[in-house]
Tab-separated table of C-alpha atoms in Angstrom:
chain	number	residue	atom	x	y	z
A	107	UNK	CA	140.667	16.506	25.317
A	108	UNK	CA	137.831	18.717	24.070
A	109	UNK	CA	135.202	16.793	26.074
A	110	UNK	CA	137.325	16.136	29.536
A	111	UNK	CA	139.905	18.626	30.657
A	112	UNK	CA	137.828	21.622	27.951
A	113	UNK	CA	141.090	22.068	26.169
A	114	UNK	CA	140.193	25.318	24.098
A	115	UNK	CA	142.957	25.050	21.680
A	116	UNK	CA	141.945	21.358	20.706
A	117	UNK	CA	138.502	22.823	19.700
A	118	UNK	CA	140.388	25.262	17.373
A	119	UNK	CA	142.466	22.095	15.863
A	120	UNK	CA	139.439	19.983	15.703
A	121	UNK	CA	137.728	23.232	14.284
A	122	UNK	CA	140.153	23.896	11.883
A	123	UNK	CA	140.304	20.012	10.587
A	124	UNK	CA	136.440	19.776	9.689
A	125	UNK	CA	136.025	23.187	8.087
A	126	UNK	CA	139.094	24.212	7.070
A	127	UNK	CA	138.941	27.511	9.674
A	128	UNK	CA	137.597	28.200	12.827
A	129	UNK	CA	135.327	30.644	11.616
A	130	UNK	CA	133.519	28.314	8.957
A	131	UNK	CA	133.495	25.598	11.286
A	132	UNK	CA	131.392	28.279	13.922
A	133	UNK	CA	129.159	29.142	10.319
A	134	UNK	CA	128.010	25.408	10.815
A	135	UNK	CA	127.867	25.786	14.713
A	136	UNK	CA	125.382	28.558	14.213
A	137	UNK	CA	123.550	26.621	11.366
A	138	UNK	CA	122.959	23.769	13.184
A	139	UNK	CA	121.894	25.824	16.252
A	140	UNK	CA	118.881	27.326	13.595
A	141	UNK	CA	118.372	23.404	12.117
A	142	UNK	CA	117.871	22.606	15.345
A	143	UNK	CA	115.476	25.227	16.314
A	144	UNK	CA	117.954	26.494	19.670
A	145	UNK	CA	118.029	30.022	20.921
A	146	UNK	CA	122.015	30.415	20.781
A	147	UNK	CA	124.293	32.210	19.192
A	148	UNK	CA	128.252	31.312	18.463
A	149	UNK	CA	131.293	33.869	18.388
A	150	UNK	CA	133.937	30.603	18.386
A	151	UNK	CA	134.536	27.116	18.708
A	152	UNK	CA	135.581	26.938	22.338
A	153	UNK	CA	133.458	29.113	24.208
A	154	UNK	CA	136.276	30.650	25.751
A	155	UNK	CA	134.363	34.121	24.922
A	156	UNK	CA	130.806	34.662	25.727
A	157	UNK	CA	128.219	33.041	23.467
A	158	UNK	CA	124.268	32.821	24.322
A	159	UNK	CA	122.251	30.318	24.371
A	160	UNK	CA	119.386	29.507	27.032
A	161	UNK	CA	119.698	26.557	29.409
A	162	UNK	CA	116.776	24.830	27.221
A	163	UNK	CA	118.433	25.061	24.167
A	164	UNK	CA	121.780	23.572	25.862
A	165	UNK	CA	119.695	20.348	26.732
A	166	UNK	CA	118.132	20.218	23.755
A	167	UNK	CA	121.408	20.461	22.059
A	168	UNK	CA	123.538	17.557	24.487
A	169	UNK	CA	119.664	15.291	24.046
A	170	UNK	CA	120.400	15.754	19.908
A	171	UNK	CA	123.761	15.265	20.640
A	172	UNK	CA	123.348	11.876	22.442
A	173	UNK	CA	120.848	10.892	19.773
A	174	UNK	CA	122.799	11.276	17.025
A	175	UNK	CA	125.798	10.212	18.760
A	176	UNK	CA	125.242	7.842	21.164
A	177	UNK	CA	128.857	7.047	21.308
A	178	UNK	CA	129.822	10.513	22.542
A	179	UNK	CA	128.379	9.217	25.965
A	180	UNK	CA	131.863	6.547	26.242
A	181	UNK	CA	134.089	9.812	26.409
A	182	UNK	CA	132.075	11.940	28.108
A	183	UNK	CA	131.827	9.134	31.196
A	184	UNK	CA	135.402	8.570	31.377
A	185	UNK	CA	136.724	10.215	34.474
A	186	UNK	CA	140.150	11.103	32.710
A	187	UNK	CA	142.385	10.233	29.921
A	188	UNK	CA	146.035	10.649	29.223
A	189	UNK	CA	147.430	12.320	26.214
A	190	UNK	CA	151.073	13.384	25.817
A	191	UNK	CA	152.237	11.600	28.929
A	192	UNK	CA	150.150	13.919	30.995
A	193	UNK	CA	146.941	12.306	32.622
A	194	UNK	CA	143.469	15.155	32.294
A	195	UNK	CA	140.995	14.501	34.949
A	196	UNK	CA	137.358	15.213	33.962
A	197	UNK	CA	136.040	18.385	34.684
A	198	UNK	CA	132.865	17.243	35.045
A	199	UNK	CA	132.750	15.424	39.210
A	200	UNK	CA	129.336	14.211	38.837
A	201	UNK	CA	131.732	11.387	37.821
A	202	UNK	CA	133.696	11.219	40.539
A	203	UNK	CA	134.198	13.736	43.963
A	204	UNK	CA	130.390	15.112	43.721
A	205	UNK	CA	129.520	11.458	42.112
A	206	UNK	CA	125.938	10.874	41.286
A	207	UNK	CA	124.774	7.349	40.717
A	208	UNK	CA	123.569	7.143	36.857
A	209	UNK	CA	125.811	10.194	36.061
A	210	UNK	CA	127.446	9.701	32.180
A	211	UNK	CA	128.614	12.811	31.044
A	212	UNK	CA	128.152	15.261	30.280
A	213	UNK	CA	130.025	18.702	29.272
A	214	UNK	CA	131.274	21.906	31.859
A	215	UNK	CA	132.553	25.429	30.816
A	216	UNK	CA	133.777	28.318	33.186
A	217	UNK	CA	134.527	32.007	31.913
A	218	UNK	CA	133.887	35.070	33.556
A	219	UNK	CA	130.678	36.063	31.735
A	220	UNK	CA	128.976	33.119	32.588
A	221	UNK	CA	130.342	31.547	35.565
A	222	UNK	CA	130.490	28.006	36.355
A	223	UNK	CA	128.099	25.745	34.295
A	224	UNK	CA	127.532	22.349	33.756
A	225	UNK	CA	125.081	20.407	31.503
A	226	UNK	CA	125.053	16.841	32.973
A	227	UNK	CA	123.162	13.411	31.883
A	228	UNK	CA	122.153	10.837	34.687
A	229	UNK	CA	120.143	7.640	33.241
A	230	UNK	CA	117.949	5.649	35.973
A	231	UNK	CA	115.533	2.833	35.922
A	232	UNK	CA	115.347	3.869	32.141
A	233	UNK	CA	114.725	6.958	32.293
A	234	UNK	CA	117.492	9.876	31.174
A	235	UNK	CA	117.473	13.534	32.525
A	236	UNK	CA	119.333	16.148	31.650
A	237	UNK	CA	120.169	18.991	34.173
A	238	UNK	CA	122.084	22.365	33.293
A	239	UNK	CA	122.887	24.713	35.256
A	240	UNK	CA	124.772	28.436	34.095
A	241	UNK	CA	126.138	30.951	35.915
A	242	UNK	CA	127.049	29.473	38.973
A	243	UNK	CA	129.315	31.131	41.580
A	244	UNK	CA	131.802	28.629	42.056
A	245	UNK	CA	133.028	24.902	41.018
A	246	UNK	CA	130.774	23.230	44.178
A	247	UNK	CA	127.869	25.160	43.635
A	248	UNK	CA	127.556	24.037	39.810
A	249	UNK	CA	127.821	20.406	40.945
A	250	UNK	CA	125.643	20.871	44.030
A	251	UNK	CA	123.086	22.619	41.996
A	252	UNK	CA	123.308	19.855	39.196
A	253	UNK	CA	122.552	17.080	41.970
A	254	UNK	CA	119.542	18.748	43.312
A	255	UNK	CA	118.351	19.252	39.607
A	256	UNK	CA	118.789	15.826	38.942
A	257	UNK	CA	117.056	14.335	42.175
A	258	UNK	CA	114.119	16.593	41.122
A	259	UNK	CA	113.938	15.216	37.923
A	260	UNK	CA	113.794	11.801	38.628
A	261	UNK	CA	111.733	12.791	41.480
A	262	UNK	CA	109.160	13.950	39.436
A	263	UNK	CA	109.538	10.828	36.707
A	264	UNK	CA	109.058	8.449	39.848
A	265	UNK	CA	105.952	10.132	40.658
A	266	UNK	CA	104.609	10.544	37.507
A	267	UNK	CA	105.508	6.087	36.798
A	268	UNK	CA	103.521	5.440	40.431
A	269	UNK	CA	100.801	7.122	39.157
A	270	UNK	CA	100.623	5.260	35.606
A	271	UNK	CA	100.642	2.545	37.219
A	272	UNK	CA	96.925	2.622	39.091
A	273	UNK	CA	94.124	0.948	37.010
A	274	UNK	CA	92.431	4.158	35.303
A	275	UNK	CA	89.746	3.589	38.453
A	276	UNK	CA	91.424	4.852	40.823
A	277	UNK	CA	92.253	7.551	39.722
């Protein structure tokens, strides 16, 4: 529920389990941010209030993520689950109405201070980008913007694979 639907209060349970309090579970958020070498700071364990962080620490931290995890990419792929009898679609439509071939996760957040946003992950002919977009203006834009981030990306790894590919010669 914490990866699919964003179900803030699961965060504070999940929160709560690991550290024994929401705020000393956020004292390891913010220590792994510095470990990691990210720009971000933490206020909570939902982002249901404003923190910062910059759009290149957010993909580093879903690429460490991933890494570490690799597993995380099974949940964050599935376009719903059901919990309680009641069935949570995926926020995330990369997966499904705004469905991008490759797409397999990953994570979006909405709040007033900083709009709609979406870190996605698309892999393709081996290669795996990693788009994020913040403050967008509304639910299509985030997933329209992601796309077109995306397509550049790959794009630009196409390129760069055609061109590796010429004996040293010619170029």
């Amino acid at each position: 529920l914490i990866l699919i639907p964003s179900a803030s209060a699961c965060c504070i349970v999940a929160a709560e389990n690991i550290s024994g309090s929401e705020a000393a579970f956020v004292q390891r958020m913010n220590e792994t941010a510095q470990r990691l070498g990210l720009t971000a700071s933490y206020e909570n364990c939902h982002g249901a209030l404003p923190h910062t962080i910059t759009a290149r620490s957010q993909a580093a931290l879903v690429r460490s993520c991933i890494q570490r995890f690799p597993q995380v990419l099974q949940y964050t792929s599935m376009t719903s689950v059901s919990y309680g009898g009641v069935t949570w679609s995926n926020t995330n439509k990369l997966l499904t109405s705004y469905y991008y071939e490759g797409c397999d996760g990953f994570k979006t957040g909405t709040i007033t201070e900083a709009g709609y946003c979406l870190c996605a992950t698309a892999v393709r002919d081996g290669h795996r980008i990693i788009s994020v977009v913040m403050h967008s203006s509304d639910n299509d834009r985030r997933h329209r913007d992601s796309q077109a981030l995306l397509d550049y990306g790959f794009a630009v790894l196409r390129e760069r694979d055609a061109a590796d590919s010429y004996p040293d010669s010619y170029r």
